[in-house]
Coordinates of C-alpha atoms and ligand atoms in Angstrom, one line a residue:
X19 CA 9.1 24.4 10.6
X20 CA 10.4 26.5 7.8
X21 CA 12.9 24.2 6.1
X22 CA 10.3 21.5 5.5
X23 CA 8.7 21.4 2.1
X24 CA 5.2 20.4 1.0
X25 CA 5.9 16.7 0.3
X26 CA 3.7 15.2 -2.5
X27 CA 5.9 12.0 -2.9
X28 CA 4.1 8.8 -3.8
X29 CA 6.0 6.6 -1.3
X30 CA 7.9 6.8 1.0
X31 CA 5.7 9.8 1.6
X32 CA 4.9 12.6 4.1
X33 CA 4.3 11.7 7.7
X34 CA 2.3 13.9 10.2
X35 CA 4.7 16.4 11.8
X36 CA 3.5 15.7 15.4
X37 CA 4.5 12.0 14.8
X38 CA 8.0 13.0 13.6
X39 CA 8.4 15.3 16.6
X40 CA 7.3 12.6 19.0
X41 CA 9.9 10.2 17.5
X42 CA 12.5 12.9 17.8
X43 CA 11.7 13.6 21.4
X44 CA 11.7 10.0 22.5
X45 CA 14.4 8.7 20.3
X46 CA 17.2 8.4 22.8
X47 CA 15.1 7.1 25.7
X48 CA 12.0 5.2 24.6
X49 CA 9.3 4.9 27.3
X50 CA 11.7 5.2 30.1
X51 CA 13.7 2.2 28.9
X52 CA 17.0 4.1 28.7
X53 CA 17.3 2.9 25.1
X54 CA 16.2 4.0 21.7
X55 CA 13.3 2.2 20.0
X56 CA 16.0 1.1 17.5
X57 CA 17.9 -0.6 20.4
X58 CA 15.2 -2.4 22.5
X59 CA 14.6 -6.1 22.1
X60 CA 11.6 -7.1 20.1
X61 CA 11.0 -9.6 22.9
X62 CA 10.7 -6.9 25.6
X63 CA 7.6 -5.4 27.3
X64 CA 8.4 -2.1 25.6
X65 CA 8.0 -3.5 22.1
X66 CA 5.1 -5.8 23.1
X67 CA 3.4 -2.6 24.1
X68 CA 4.1 -1.0 20.7
X69 CA 2.9 -3.8 18.5
X70 CA -0.1 -4.7 20.6
X71 CA -1.3 -1.1 20.8
X72 CA -0.8 -0.7 17.0
X73 CA -3.0 -3.8 16.5
X74 CA -5.7 -2.6 18.9
X75 CA -5.8 0.8 17.2
X76 CA -6.2 -0.8 13.7
X77 CA -9.0 -2.9 15.1
X78 CA -10.8 0.1 16.6
X79 CA -10.4 2.3 13.5
X80 CA -11.7 -0.4 11.2
X81 CA -14.2 -1.8 13.7
X82 CA -12.7 -5.3 13.4
X83 CA -14.0 -8.1 15.5
X84 CA -12.1 -11.2 16.7
X85 CA -12.5 -12.8 13.3
X86 CA -9.4 -10.9 12.1
X87 CA -5.7 -11.1 12.6
X88 CA -3.6 -7.9 12.2
X89 CA -0.2 -9.0 11.0
X90 CA 3.0 -7.2 10.1
X91 CA 5.0 -8.9 7.3
X92 CA 8.2 -7.8 5.6
X93 CA 8.9 -7.7 1.9
X94 CA 6.4 -4.9 1.2
X95 CA 3.2 -5.2 -0.7
X96 CA 5.2 -6.9 -3.5
X97 CA 5.7 -9.9 -1.2
X98 CA 1.9 -10.2 -0.8
X99 CA 1.6 -10.5 -4.6
X100 CA 3.4 -13.8 -4.1
X101 CA 2.1 -14.9 -0.7
X102 CA -1.6 -14.6 -1.3
X103 CA -1.7 -17.2 -4.2
X104 CA 0.9 -19.4 -2.5
X105 CA -1.2 -19.6 0.7
X106 CA -4.8 -19.6 -0.7
X107 CA -4.5 -21.5 -4.0
X108 CA -2.8 -24.7 -3.0
X109 CA -5.5 -27.1 -4.1
X110 CA -5.8 -26.2 -7.8
X111 CA -8.8 -23.9 -7.4
X112 CA -8.8 -20.5 -9.1
X113 CA -9.0 -16.8 -8.0
X114 CA -10.4 -13.9 -9.9
X115 CA -8.2 -10.8 -10.6
X116 CA -9.2 -7.3 -11.7
X117 CA -6.5 -5.5 -13.5
X118 CA -6.6 -1.8 -12.9
X119 CA -3.0 -0.8 -13.4
X120 CA 0.7 -1.4 -12.8
X121 CA 0.4 -3.0 -9.3
X122 CA -2.5 -5.3 -10.3
X123 CA -0.6 -6.4 -13.3
X124 CA 2.3 -7.3 -11.0
X125 CA 0.0 -9.2 -8.6
X126 CA -1.3 -11.2 -11.6
X127 CA 2.2 -12.0 -12.8
X128 CA 3.3 -13.3 -9.4
X129 CA 0.3 -15.7 -9.3
X130 CA 1.1 -16.8 -12.9
X131 CA 4.7 -17.5 -12.1
X132 CA 3.5 -20.0 -9.6
X133 CA 1.3 -21.6 -12.3
X134 CA -1.9 -20.8 -10.3
X135 CA -4.9 -21.1 -12.5
X136 CA -6.2 -17.5 -12.0
X137 CA -8.7 -15.6 -14.2
X138 CA -8.4 -11.9 -15.1
X139 CA -12.2 -11.1 -15.1
X140 CA -11.9 -7.4 -15.9
X141 CA -9.3 -4.9 -17.0
X142 CA -9.1 -1.2 -17.9
X143 CA -5.9 -1.7 -19.9
X144 CA -7.8 -0.8 -23.2
X145 CA -7.8 2.9 -22.1
X146 CA -4.5 3.0 -20.4
X147 CA -6.1 2.2 -17.0
X148 CA -7.9 5.6 -16.7
X149 CA -11.1 4.1 -15.3
X150 CA -12.3 1.4 -12.9
X151 CA -14.3 -1.4 -14.5
X152 CA -18.0 -1.8 -13.6
X153 CA -20.4 -4.8 -13.7
X154 CA -17.5 -7.3 -13.4
X155 CA -18.5 -11.0 -14.2
X156 CA -17.0 -12.6 -11.1
X157 CA -16.9 -16.4 -10.8
X158 CA -18.9 -18.0 -8.0
X159 CA -16.4 -20.8 -7.5
X160 CA -13.3 -18.5 -7.1
X161 CA -11.4 -18.9 -3.8
X162 CA -11.0 -15.1 -3.7
X163 CA -11.2 -11.9 -5.8
X164 CA -8.1 -9.8 -5.9
X165 CA -8.4 -6.0 -6.3
X166 CA -6.2 -3.0 -6.1
X167 CA -8.4 -0.4 -4.3
X168 CA -6.3 2.6 -5.2
X169 CA -4.0 2.7 -8.2
X170 CA -1.1 4.8 -7.1
X171 CA 0.4 5.3 -10.5
X172 CA -2.7 5.7 -12.7
X173 CA -4.6 7.8 -10.2
X174 CA -7.8 5.8 -10.1
X175 CA -9.7 4.3 -7.1
X176 CA -12.7 2.1 -6.5
X177 CA -15.3 4.6 -5.3
X178 CA -17.1 1.7 -3.7
X179 CA -16.0 -1.9 -3.7
X180 CA -17.8 -4.3 -6.1
X181 CA -20.3 -7.0 -5.0
X182 CA -18.4 -10.3 -5.1
X183 CA -21.3 -12.3 -3.6
X184 CA -20.0 -14.9 -1.2
X185 CA -16.4 -14.8 -2.6
X186 CA -14.1 -13.0 -0.2
X187 CA -12.1 -10.0 -1.5
X188 CA -8.3 -9.8 -1.1
X189 CA -7.4 -6.2 -1.6
X190 CA -4.1 -4.3 -2.1
X191 CA -4.8 -1.1 -0.2
X192 CA -1.2 0.1 -0.1
X193 CA -2.1 3.6 -1.1
X194 CA -5.5 4.2 0.5
X195 CA -5.6 2.1 3.7
X196 CA -7.2 3.9 6.6
X197 CA -8.1 6.9 4.4
X198 CA -11.8 6.2 4.7
X199 CA -14.2 3.9 6.6
X200 CA -14.3 0.4 5.3
X201 CA -17.1 -2.3 5.3
X202 CA -15.1 -5.4 6.1
X203 CA -18.1 -7.8 5.7
X204 CA -17.0 -9.0 2.2
X205 CA -13.3 -8.8 2.8
X206 CA -11.1 -11.8 3.4
X207 CA -7.8 -9.9 3.5
X208 CA -6.4 -6.5 3.0
X209 CA -2.7 -5.6 2.7
X210 CA -0.8 -2.4 2.6
X211 CA 2.8 -1.5 2.3
X212 CA 3.4 1.0 5.2
X213 CA 5.3 3.6 3.3
X214 CA 2.3 5.3 1.5
X215 CA -0.3 6.0 4.2
X216 CA 1.0 4.5 7.4
X217 CA 4.6 5.0 8.2
X218 CA 8.2 4.5 6.9
X219 CA 9.1 1.6 4.5
X220 CA 9.9 -1.8 5.9
X221 CA 6.7 -3.6 6.6
X222 CA 3.3 -4.5 5.1
X223 CA 0.2 -4.6 7.3
X224 CA -1.9 -7.6 6.6
X225 CA -5.5 -7.9 8.0
X226 CA -6.6 -11.5 7.6
X227 CA -9.9 -13.2 8.3
X228 CA -9.1 -16.2 10.4
X229 CA -11.1 -18.7 8.3
X230 CA -8.7 -18.1 5.4
X231 CA -6.0 -19.8 7.4
X232 CA -7.7 -23.1 6.7
X233 CA -6.5 -22.8 3.1
X234 CA -2.9 -22.4 4.1
X235 CA -0.8 -25.6 3.3
X236 CA 1.8 -26.9 5.7
X237 CA 4.4 -27.5 3.0
X238 CA 5.4 -23.9 2.3
X239 CA 8.4 -22.0 3.8
X240 CA 7.7 -20.7 7.3
X241 CA 8.4 -17.1 6.4
X242 CA 6.0 -17.2 3.4
X243 CA 3.1 -18.7 5.5
X244 CA 0.4 -16.5 7.0
X245 CA 0.0 -19.2 9.7
X246 CA 3.5 -18.4 11.0
X247 CA 2.8 -14.7 11.4
X248 CA -0.7 -15.4 12.9
X249 CA 0.7 -17.9 15.4
X250 CA 3.6 -15.8 16.5
X251 CA 2.0 -12.3 16.7
X252 CA 4.2 -11.3 13.7
X253 CA 7.4 -12.1 15.7
X254 CA 8.6 -15.5 14.4
X255 CA 11.7 -13.5 13.4
X256 CA 12.8 -10.0 14.3
X257 CA 10.2 -7.5 13.0
X258 CA 11.2 -4.0 11.8
X259 CA 10.6 -2.4 15.3
X260 CA 11.1 1.2 14.3
X261 CA 8.7 1.0 11.4
X262 CA 6.0 -0.6 13.5
X263 CA 6.6 2.0 16.2
X264 CA 6.1 4.8 13.7
X265 CA 2.9 3.1 12.5
X266 CA 1.6 3.0 16.0
X267 CA 2.1 6.8 16.3
X268 CA 0.4 7.4 13.0
X269 CA -2.5 5.3 14.1
X270 CA -2.7 7.3 17.4
X271 CA -2.7 10.5 15.3
X272 CA -5.6 9.3 13.2
X273 CA -7.6 8.2 16.2
X274 CA -6.8 11.0 18.7
X275 CA -5.9 14.1 16.6
X276 CA -8.0 13.6 13.5
X277 CA -10.8 11.8 15.3
X278 CA -11.2 8.5 13.3
X279 CA -11.8 7.4 9.7
X280 CA -15.1 9.4 9.1
X281 CA -13.1 12.6 9.9
X282 CA -10.2 11.3 7.9
X283 CA -12.5 10.8 4.9
X284 CA -14.0 14.2 5.2
X285 CA -10.6 15.8 5.2
X286 CA -9.4 13.7 2.3
X287 CA -12.5 14.6 0.2
X288 CA -12.0 18.3 0.8
X289 CA -8.3 18.0 -0.2
X290 CA -8.9 16.1 -3.4
X291 CA -12.1 18.0 -4.3
X292 CA -10.2 21.3 -4.0
X293 CA -7.4 20.1 -6.3
X294 CA -9.6 18.4 -8.9
X295 CA -12.0 21.4 -9.0
X296 CA -9.1 23.7 -9.7
X297 CA -7.7 21.4 -12.4
X298 CA -11.0 20.8 -14.1
X299 CA -11.7 24.6 -14.3
X300 CA -8.3 25.6 -15.5
X301 CA -8.2 24.7 -19.2
X302 CA -4.4 24.4 -18.8
X303 CA -4.0 21.4 -16.5
X304 CA -5.9 18.2 -17.4
X305 CA -6.7 15.3 -15.0
X306 CA -5.9 11.9 -16.5
X307 CA -8.4 9.7 -14.6
X308 CA -12.1 9.5 -15.6
X309 CA -14.6 11.2 -13.4
X310 CA -16.2 8.6 -11.1
X311 CA -12.9 6.6 -11.0
X312 CA -10.6 9.3 -9.6
X313 CA -8.3 8.7 -6.7
X314 CA -8.6 10.8 -3.6
X315 CA -5.0 9.9 -2.8
X316 CA -3.0 10.3 -6.1
X317 CA -4.1 13.2 -8.3
X318 CA -2.6 12.6 -11.8
X319 CA -2.6 15.4 -14.4
X320 CA -1.0 16.7 -17.5
X321 CA 0.1 20.0 -18.7
X322 CA -0.2 21.1 -22.4
X323 CA 3.3 19.8 -23.3
X324 CA 6.1 17.6 -21.8
X325 CA 8.4 20.7 -21.8
X326 CA 5.9 22.6 -19.6
X327 CA 5.6 19.5 -17.3
X328 CA 9.4 19.5 -16.9
X329 CA 9.6 23.2 -16.0
X330 CA 6.5 22.8 -13.8
X331 CA 8.2 20.1 -11.7
X332 CA 11.5 22.0 -11.5
X333 CA 9.9 25.3 -10.5
X334 CA 7.7 23.5 -8.0
X335 CA 10.8 22.2 -6.3
X336 CA 12.3 25.6 -6.2
X337 CA 9.2 26.9 -4.5
X338 CA 9.0 24.1 -1.8
X339 CA 6.7 21.6 -3.5
X340 CA 8.3 18.1 -3.8
X341 CA 7.4 14.9 -5.5
X342 CA 5.1 16.3 -8.3
X343 CA 6.7 14.3 -11.1
X344 CA 4.5 11.5 -12.4
X345 CA 5.7 7.9 -12.2
X346 CA 8.5 7.2 -14.7
X347 CA 6.3 4.7 -16.5
X348 CA 3.5 7.1 -17.3
X349 CA 5.0 10.6 -17.3
X350 CA 3.0 13.7 -16.5
X351 CA 2.5 15.0 -13.0
X352 CA 1.1 13.5 -9.8
X353 CA 0.3 15.0 -6.4
X354 CA 0.1 12.2 -3.8
X355 CA -2.1 13.6 -1.0
X356 CA -2.2 10.8 1.6
X357 CA -3.7 11.1 5.1
X358 CA -0.9 13.3 6.6
X359 CA -1.2 16.0 3.9
X360 CA -3.1 19.0 5.1
X361 CA -5.5 21.3 3.3
X362 CA -2.9 24.1 3.7
X363 CA -0.6 22.1 1.4
X364 CA -3.3 21.8 -1.2
X365 CA -4.2 25.5 -1.1
X366 CA -0.5 26.5 -1.4
X367 CA -0.2 24.1 -4.3
X368 CA -3.2 25.5 -6.1
X369 CA -1.8 29.0 -5.7
X370 CA 1.5 27.9 -7.2
X371 CA -0.3 26.2 -10.1
X372 CA -2.3 29.3 -10.8
X373 CA 0.9 31.4 -10.9
X374 CA 2.6 28.9 -13.2
X375 CA -0.3 28.9 -15.6
X376 CA -0.5 32.7 -15.7
X377 CA 3.1 33.1 -16.8
X378 CA 3.3 30.1 -19.2
Ligands
PLP6 C1 3.6 1.0 -3.8 C2 2.6 0.0 -4.1 C3 3.0 -1.4 -4.1 C4 4.4 -1.9 -3.9 O1 4.7 -1.7 -2.5 P1 6.1 -2.3 -2.0 O2 5.9 -2.1 -0.5 O3 7.2 -1.4 -2.5 O4 6.3 -3.7 -2.4 C5 2.0 -2.3 -4.3 N1 0.7 -1.9 -4.5 C6 0.4 -0.6 -4.5 C7 -1.1 -0.2 -4.8 C8 1.3 0.4 -4.3 O5 1.0 1.7 -4.3

């Protein structure tokens, strides 16, 4: 469709066009119900079909066995910064946190507000978070280790997850969930705000290993307890039905159109590789993240001056490339190239960047 731009927004972000078209086609009469998905009851067979199919698709894509709950919680990933320590650290024991950027820092703060005795065991703050710490000294007696797998703002990503021994990892995967296969064997929980890689804003997917529910105390508010969401199939209260429906369609697209997470990973590597190769060879653009720590989802880069960055972003918009301005806290430029972004968008962007360099 000609009036749609190449959308490199960090979140809410681009969705697959076939998903948007399916929503449009079924918007007034969902699954023969005679109602829109935004009008059906969450306690109807129509919505049960949506949420249960979404859960089954997540389980198939990530090869999850029955040890895991797939939950949908409101309040975004930011709510998980508060819920994880509230639910898992009620008996005075500690958790380890790795600080790799803005979102990790916020997760740490939300645990500290609750006076939880957490330990920050590694940080890349010394170099403005341009790398992922290695050889981290984890504590054997921690209840869990908290990580941010992909740092949306700083443009870094754990290439492989660290070895935390017997301590389960709790991972904020908001910006790289379902972008590659995942070994769940050392993972206690992952969470991901939908609006980066899965759907519209409004819900956070939480995948929780059932044994962690043993840590959840009874004396916390129902809506802040993982047990509530696990016991009620995420429908203790009214869930954001439309958001979950869109997620279901995105999951179907990953499974049936892309062909699963190995294929998704190949496609994402080709995209990021193309863009980083061009940047590294240009001498004009400069990637901000260290090699070995670079994100396949958020490519952050600078131009020779802030003035050039300003005109780059403005001209990009005129030419149909949106969302290339870096996060307001760091400046520079950023191309967010989540699952839905195709290689065609990357090739077009590289052509535009070449042109811009030539005339600058
Ligand atoms: C965007 C983002 C968040 C915040 O998500 P909300 O859903 O807005 O609360 C947290 N962590 C990471 C890694 C993010 O990219």
